[in-house]
CSV table of C-alpha atoms in Angstrom, one decimal:
chain,number,residue,atom,x,y,z
A,381,MET,CA,149.8,-2.2,31.5
A,382,SER,CA,147.1,-4.5,32.9
A,383,ARG,CA,147.7,-6.8,35.8
A,384,GLU,CA,147.2,-9.9,33.7
A,385,VAL,CA,149.8,-8.8,31.2
A,386,TRP,CA,152.3,-7.9,34.0
A,387,SER,CA,151.7,-11.3,35.6
A,388,ALA,CA,152.3,-13.0,32.3
A,389,ALA,CA,155.5,-11.1,31.8
A,390,GLN,CA,156.7,-12.0,35.3
A,391,ALA,CA,155.9,-15.7,34.7
A,392,LEU,CA,157.9,-15.6,31.4
A,393,ALA,CA,160.8,-14.1,33.3
A,394,VAL,CA,160.7,-16.8,35.9
A,395,ALA,CA,160.4,-19.5,33.2
A,396,PHE,CA,163.4,-18.1,31.3
A,397,THR,CA,165.4,-18.0,34.5
A,398,LEU,CA,164.6,-21.6,35.3
A,399,VAL,CA,165.5,-22.7,31.8
A,400,ALA,CA,168.8,-20.8,31.9
A,401,ASN,CA,169.7,-22.2,35.3
A,402,LEU,CA,168.9,-25.8,34.2
A,403,SER,CA,171.1,-25.4,31.1
A,404,ARG,CA,174.1,-24.4,33.1
A,405,GLY,CA,176.5,-26.7,34.8
A,406,PHE,CA,175.2,-26.5,38.4
A,407,PRO,CA,171.4,-26.2,38.1
A,408,ILE,CA,170.7,-27.8,41.5
A,409,VAL,CA,173.0,-25.5,43.4
A,410,SER,CA,171.5,-22.5,41.6
A,411,LEU,CA,167.9,-23.5,42.3
A,412,ALA,CA,168.7,-24.3,45.9
A,413,ALA,CA,170.3,-20.9,46.4
A,414,ALA,CA,167.2,-19.3,44.8
A,415,LEU,CA,164.9,-21.3,47.1
A,416,ALA,CA,167.0,-20.3,50.1
A,417,VAL,CA,166.8,-16.6,49.2
A,418,ALA,CA,163.0,-16.9,48.6
A,419,GLY,CA,162.6,-18.7,52.0
A,420,LEU,CA,164.5,-15.9,53.8
A,421,LEU,CA,162.4,-13.2,52.1
A,422,TYR,CA,159.2,-15.1,52.9
A,423,ARG,CA,160.2,-15.4,56.6
A,424,ALA,CA,161.1,-11.7,56.8
A,425,TRP,CA,157.7,-10.8,55.2
A,426,ALA,CA,155.8,-13.1,57.5
A,427,LYS,CA,157.7,-11.7,60.6
A,428,ALA,CA,156.7,-8.2,59.5
A,429,GLY,CA,153.0,-9.2,59.7
A,430,ARG,CA,152.6,-9.9,56.0
A,431,PRO,CA,152.1,-6.3,54.8
A,432,ARG,CA,150.1,-5.8,51.6
A,433,GLY,CA,152.1,-2.9,50.3
A,434,ILE,CA,154.2,0.1,51.0
A,435,ARG,CA,151.2,2.3,51.5
A,436,ASN,CA,149.9,0.1,54.4
A,437,VAL,CA,153.4,-0.1,56.0
A,438,ALA,CA,153.6,3.7,56.0
A,439,ALA,CA,150.1,4.1,57.5
A,440,GLU,CA,150.9,1.5,60.2
A,441,ALA,CA,154.1,3.3,61.1
A,442,GLU,CA,152.2,6.5,61.6
A,443,ILE,CA,149.8,4.8,64.0
A,444,GLU,CA,152.5,3.5,66.3
């Protein structure tokens, strides 16, 4: 599967999730929780030095 097709499929999954969350009773709480989780994951990624992929992480671990 090409990268563009995969990206489009992911964008559709995100759009579906947003529509589903907004149609429920507590969309703001659900979106706030999703943003909080995304923020925590971003902070962990940035703290780890923003690795590009598992191959790079494994290579860096062997150097140390």
